[in-house]
Amino acid sequence: MNRRSYIALLSSALGAGCSASSADGDGTPDTPRGRSDTATPAEESTVETPPSPTETDEAGVGDSADTVETIPVGTREGVENPDDNRPHDVVVWNAANRPRELAVSIVARDGGPRVARRFRFAADAARRFELRTPVAYDVTVRVPVDGRQHSFEVGRNWFDCNSSGHRVRVPGTGPITATAGSTTLYCGEPATE
């Protein structure tokens, strides 16, 4: 995905108010999104933002962190109307000033795609998990050394014609937070299962 897509995603999340955030372990930053025919321009923000890829680095070096790896979850094979069922990103960002291990679990509710393992993160680095199969997922990010964790659902409604993603910020101390955002193009009636 190019930089403009990520900027539009971040702009919509911060400027248009189409984001949700939660800091507790049971929160669900998966609230319904407003939609319109055009994207709303972003306003200046001082919110600390997670990484986004640049045009020159396919792996994605962001403004505040390096995206060291993109991990596919599921497949695009067999997805009906792929332009109306775009992948959804979950970016996990180690916002600490030291390297550490983080446990990431992403499990499809239909028993399909899953990732459940520990990853070594450099200081101020991120991994992007690209959810390719349009189904509902349960996501948990945990800091094994101190037991902090955050869980949320990525609902089926996030897979539409928009660029969308959840950004999980894991600070050195304090609560793990997740923010969800999407561009705001009208996609027609949502898909149902």
PDB file of N, CA and C in Angstrom, residues 117-164:
ATOM      1  N   ARG A 117       1.929 -16.269  18.207  1.00  0.00           N
ATOM      2  CA  ARG A 117       3.320 -16.512  18.582  1.00  0.00           C
ATOM      3  C   ARG A 117       3.945 -15.259  19.161  1.00  0.00           C
ATOM      4  N   ARG A 118       5.127 -15.410  19.686  1.00  0.00           N
ATOM      5  CA  ARG A 118       5.898 -14.286  20.225  1.00  0.00           C
ATOM      6  C   ARG A 118       6.835 -13.766  19.150  1.00  0.00           C
ATOM      7  N   PHE A 119       6.993 -12.434  19.135  1.00  0.00           N
ATOM      8  CA  PHE A 119       7.867 -11.779  18.176  1.00  0.00           C
ATOM      9  C   PHE A 119       8.845 -10.889  18.939  1.00  0.00           C
ATOM     10  N   ARG A 120      10.074 -10.835  18.474  1.00  0.00           N
ATOM     11  CA  ARG A 120      11.068  -9.929  19.050  1.00  0.00           C
ATOM     12  C   ARG A 120      10.959  -8.598  18.319  1.00  0.00           C
ATOM     13  N   PHE A 121      10.666  -7.519  19.049  1.00  0.00           N
ATOM     14  CA  PHE A 121      10.520  -6.180  18.489  1.00  0.00           C
ATOM     15  C   PHE A 121      11.721  -5.329  18.889  1.00  0.00           C
ATOM     16  N   ALA A 122      12.293  -4.616  17.951  1.00  0.00           N
ATOM     17  CA  ALA A 122      13.313  -3.621  18.271  1.00  0.00           C
ATOM     18  C   ALA A 122      12.629  -2.428  18.939  1.00  0.00           C
ATOM     19  N   ALA A 123      13.405  -1.547  19.544  1.00  0.00           N
ATOM     20  CA  ALA A 123      12.842  -0.330  20.129  1.00  0.00           C
ATOM     21  C   ALA A 123      12.183   0.498  19.038  1.00  0.00           C
ATOM     22  N   ASP A 124      11.012   1.052  19.317  1.00  0.00           N
ATOM     23  CA  ASP A 124      10.273   1.913  18.393  1.00  0.00           C
ATOM     24  C   ASP A 124      10.099   1.270  17.014  1.00  0.00           C
ATOM     25  N   ALA A 125       9.733   0.002  17.001  1.00  0.00           N
ATOM     26  CA  ALA A 125       9.535  -0.724  15.745  1.00  0.00           C
ATOM     27  C   ALA A 125       8.147  -1.354  15.733  1.00  0.00           C
ATOM     28  N   ALA A 126       7.685  -1.683  14.537  1.00  0.00           N
ATOM     29  CA  ALA A 126       6.337  -2.225  14.389  1.00  0.00           C
ATOM     30  C   ALA A 126       6.323  -3.395  13.417  1.00  0.00           C
ATOM     31  N   ARG A 127       5.300  -4.218  13.571  1.00  0.00           N
ATOM     32  CA  ARG A 127       4.999  -5.262  12.599  1.00  0.00           C
ATOM     33  C   ARG A 127       3.573  -5.042  12.123  1.00  0.00           C
ATOM     34  N   ARG A 128       3.382  -5.264  10.829  1.00  0.00           N
ATOM     35  CA  ARG A 128       2.049  -5.124  10.247  1.00  0.00           C
ATOM     36  C   ARG A 128       1.515  -6.509   9.927  1.00  0.00           C
ATOM     37  N   PHE A 129       0.328  -6.798  10.442  1.00  0.00           N
ATOM     38  CA  PHE A 129      -0.354  -8.048  10.159  1.00  0.00           C
ATOM     39  C   PHE A 129      -1.479  -7.720   9.190  1.00  0.00           C
ATOM     40  N   GLU A 130      -1.396  -8.271   7.982  1.00  0.00           N
ATOM     41  CA  GLU A 130      -2.386  -7.980   6.947  1.00  0.00           C
ATOM     42  C   GLU A 130      -3.441  -9.082   6.954  1.00  0.00           C
ATOM     43  N   LEU A 131      -4.637  -8.749   7.460  1.00  0.00           N
ATOM     44  CA  LEU A 131      -5.731  -9.716   7.505  1.00  0.00           C
ATOM     45  C   LEU A 131      -6.341  -9.787   6.104  1.00  0.00           C
ATOM     46  N   ARG A 132      -6.048 -10.849   5.404  1.00  0.00           N
ATOM     47  CA  ARG A 132      -6.428 -10.958   3.996  1.00  0.00           C
ATOM     48  C   ARG A 132      -7.783 -11.608   3.776  1.00  0.00           C
ATOM     49  N   THR A 133      -8.191 -12.488   4.655  1.00  0.00           N
ATOM     50  CA  THR A 133      -9.466 -13.182   4.509  1.00  0.00           C
ATOM     51  C   THR A 133     -10.543 -12.387   5.233  1.00  0.00           C
ATOM     52  N   PRO A 134     -11.594 -11.948   4.533  1.00  0.00           N
ATOM     53  CA  PRO A 134     -12.620 -11.094   5.147  1.00  0.00           C
ATOM     54  C   PRO A 134     -13.594 -11.857   6.049  1.00  0.00           C
ATOM     55  N   VAL A 135     -13.163 -12.087   7.289  1.00  0.00           N
ATOM     56  CA  VAL A 135     -13.990 -12.698   8.333  1.00  0.00           C
ATOM     57  C   VAL A 135     -13.714 -11.938   9.628  1.00  0.00           C
ATOM     58  N   ALA A 136     -14.448 -12.231  10.687  1.00  0.00           N
ATOM     59  CA  ALA A 136     -14.206 -11.608  11.990  1.00  0.00           C
ATOM     60  C   ALA A 136     -13.007 -12.280  12.665  1.00  0.00           C
ATOM     61  N   TYR A 137     -12.210 -11.464  13.367  1.00  0.00           N
ATOM     62  CA  TYR A 137     -11.025 -11.954  14.064  1.00  0.00           C
ATOM     63  C   TYR A 137     -11.037 -11.490  15.521  1.00  0.00           C
ATOM     64  N   ASP A 138     -10.428 -12.289  16.397  1.00  0.00           N
ATOM     65  CA  ASP A 138     -10.120 -11.885  17.762  1.00  0.00           C
ATOM     66  C   ASP A 138      -8.617 -11.629  17.831  1.00  0.00           C
ATOM     67  N   VAL A 139      -8.238 -10.475  18.378  1.00  0.00           N
ATOM     68  CA  VAL A 139      -6.837 -10.069  18.445  1.00  0.00           C
ATOM     69  C   VAL A 139      -6.456  -9.830  19.901  1.00  0.00           C
ATOM     70  N   THR A 140      -5.307 -10.354  20.311  1.00  0.00           N
ATOM     71  CA  THR A 140      -4.752 -10.082  21.634  1.00  0.00           C
ATOM     72  C   THR A 140      -3.269  -9.791  21.491  1.00  0.00           C
ATOM     73  N   VAL A 141      -2.832  -8.697  22.105  1.00  0.00           N
ATOM     74  CA  VAL A 141      -1.417  -8.343  22.155  1.00  0.00           C
ATOM     75  C   VAL A 141      -1.030  -8.333  23.632  1.00  0.00           C
ATOM     76  N   ARG A 142       0.054  -9.040  23.966  1.00  0.00           N
ATOM     77  CA  ARG A 142       0.444  -9.202  25.366  1.00  0.00           C
ATOM     78  C   ARG A 142       1.938  -8.951  25.537  1.00  0.00           C
ATOM     79  N   VAL A 143       2.304  -8.377  26.688  1.00  0.00           N
ATOM     80  CA  VAL A 143       3.705  -8.211  27.069  1.00  0.00           C
ATOM     81  C   VAL A 143       4.015  -9.347  28.042  1.00  0.00           C
ATOM     82  N   PRO A 144       4.708 -10.406  27.593  1.00  0.00           N
ATOM     83  CA  PRO A 144       4.918 -11.572  28.451  1.00  0.00           C
ATOM     84  C   PRO A 144       5.629 -11.270  29.770  1.00  0.00           C
ATOM     85  N   VAL A 145       6.563 -10.325  29.774  1.00  0.00           N
ATOM     86  CA  VAL A 145       7.360 -10.072  30.968  1.00  0.00           C
ATOM     87  C   VAL A 145       6.546  -9.497  32.128  1.00  0.00           C
ATOM     88  N   ASP A 146       5.481  -8.730  31.834  1.00  0.00           N
ATOM     89  CA  ASP A 146       4.700  -8.145  32.937  1.00  0.00           C
ATOM     90  C   ASP A 146       3.203  -8.482  32.881  1.00  0.00           C
ATOM     91  N   GLY A 147       2.779  -9.228  31.865  1.00  0.00           N
ATOM     92  CA  GLY A 147       1.394  -9.683  31.800  1.00  0.00           C
ATOM     93  C   GLY A 147       0.386  -8.691  31.261  1.00  0.00           C
ATOM     94  N   ARG A 148       0.812  -7.460  30.925  1.00  0.00           N
ATOM     95  CA  ARG A 148      -0.145  -6.513  30.345  1.00  0.00           C
ATOM     96  C   ARG A 148      -0.641  -7.061  29.018  1.00  0.00           C
ATOM     97  N   GLN A 149      -1.929  -6.857  28.747  1.00  0.00           N
ATOM     98  CA  GLN A 149      -2.453  -7.292  27.457  1.00  0.00           C
ATOM     99  C   GLN A 149      -3.654  -6.452  27.065  1.00  0.00           C
ATOM    100  N   HIS A 150      -3.967  -6.508  25.783  1.00  0.00           N
ATOM    101  CA  HIS A 150      -5.128  -5.802  25.242  1.00  0.00           C
ATOM    102  C   HIS A 150      -5.766  -6.706  24.197  1.00  0.00           C
ATOM    103  N   SER A 151      -7.081  -6.872  24.274  1.00  0.00           N
ATOM    104  CA  SER A 151      -7.816  -7.712  23.328  1.00  0.00           C
ATOM    105  C   SER A 151      -8.925  -6.905  22.677  1.00  0.00           C
ATOM    106  N   PHE A 152      -9.211  -7.206  21.422  1.00  0.00           N
ATOM    107  CA  PHE A 152     -10.307  -6.566  20.709  1.00  0.00           C
ATOM    108  C   PHE A 152     -10.723  -7.437  19.535  1.00  0.00           C
ATOM    109  N   GLU A 153     -11.856  -7.095  18.964  1.00  0.00           N
ATOM    110  CA  GLU A 153     -12.386  -7.806  17.801  1.00  0.00           C
ATOM    111  C   GLU A 153     -12.208  -6.948  16.562  1.00  0.00           C
ATOM    112  N   VAL A 154     -11.838  -7.582  15.470  1.00  0.00           N
ATOM    113  CA  VAL A 154     -11.908  -6.957  14.150  1.00  0.00           C
ATOM    114  C   VAL A 154     -13.122  -7.584  13.487  1.00  0.00           C
ATOM    115  N   GLY A 155     -14.213  -6.834  13.399  1.00  0.00           N
ATOM    116  CA  GLY A 155     -15.451  -7.362  12.844  1.00  0.00           C
ATOM    117  C   GLY A 155     -15.398  -7.509  11.327  1.00  0.00           C
ATOM    118  N   ARG A 156     -16.281  -8.309  10.795  1.00  0.00           N
ATOM    119  CA  ARG A 156     -16.373  -8.520   9.344  1.00  0.00           C
ATOM    120  C   ARG A 156     -16.647  -7.209   8.606  1.00  0.00           C
ATOM    121  N   ASN A 157     -17.312  -6.256   9.290  1.00  0.00           N
ATOM    122  CA  ASN A 157     -17.666  -4.984   8.658  1.00  0.00           C
ATOM    123  C   ASN A 157     -16.456  -4.133   8.275  1.00  0.00           C
ATOM    124  N   TRP A 158     -15.269  -4.428   8.800  1.00  0.00           N
ATOM    125  CA  TRP A 158     -14.077  -3.658   8.436  1.00  0.00           C
ATOM    126  C   TRP A 158     -13.573  -3.997   7.030  1.00  0.00           C
ATOM    127  N   PHE A 159     -14.001  -5.087   6.453  1.00  0.00           N
ATOM    128  CA  PHE A 159     -13.530  -5.504   5.136  1.00  0.00           C
ATOM    129  C   PHE A 159     -14.497  -4.973   4.087  1.00  0.00           C
ATOM    130  N   ASP A 160     -14.152  -3.825   3.512  1.00  0.00           N
ATOM    131  CA  ASP A 160     -14.992  -3.215   2.485  1.00  0.00           C
ATOM    132  C   ASP A 160     -14.083  -2.520   1.479  1.00  0.00           C
ATOM    133  N   CYS A 161     -14.574  -1.508   0.782  1.00  0.00           N
ATOM    134  CA  CYS A 161     -13.791  -0.847  -0.268  1.00  0.00           C
ATOM    135  C   CYS A 161     -12.783   0.154   0.292  1.00  0.00           C
ATOM    136  N   ASN A 162     -12.809   0.419   1.590  1.00  0.00           N
ATOM    137  CA  ASN A 162     -11.910   1.389   2.209  1.00  0.00           C
ATOM    138  C   ASN A 162     -10.602   0.755   2.669  1.00  0.00           C
ATOM    139  N   SER A 163      -9.582   1.593   2.826  1.00  0.00           N
ATOM    140  CA  SER A 163      -8.363   1.192   3.513  1.00  0.00           C
ATOM    141  C   SER A 163      -8.644   1.331   4.995  1.00  0.00           C
ATOM    142  N   SER A 164      -8.343   0.309   5.765  1.00  0.00           N
ATOM    143  CA  SER A 164      -8.666   0.360   7.183  1.00  0.00           C
ATOM    144  C   SER A 164      -7.614  -0.376   7.994  1.00  0.00           C
TER     145      SER A 164
END
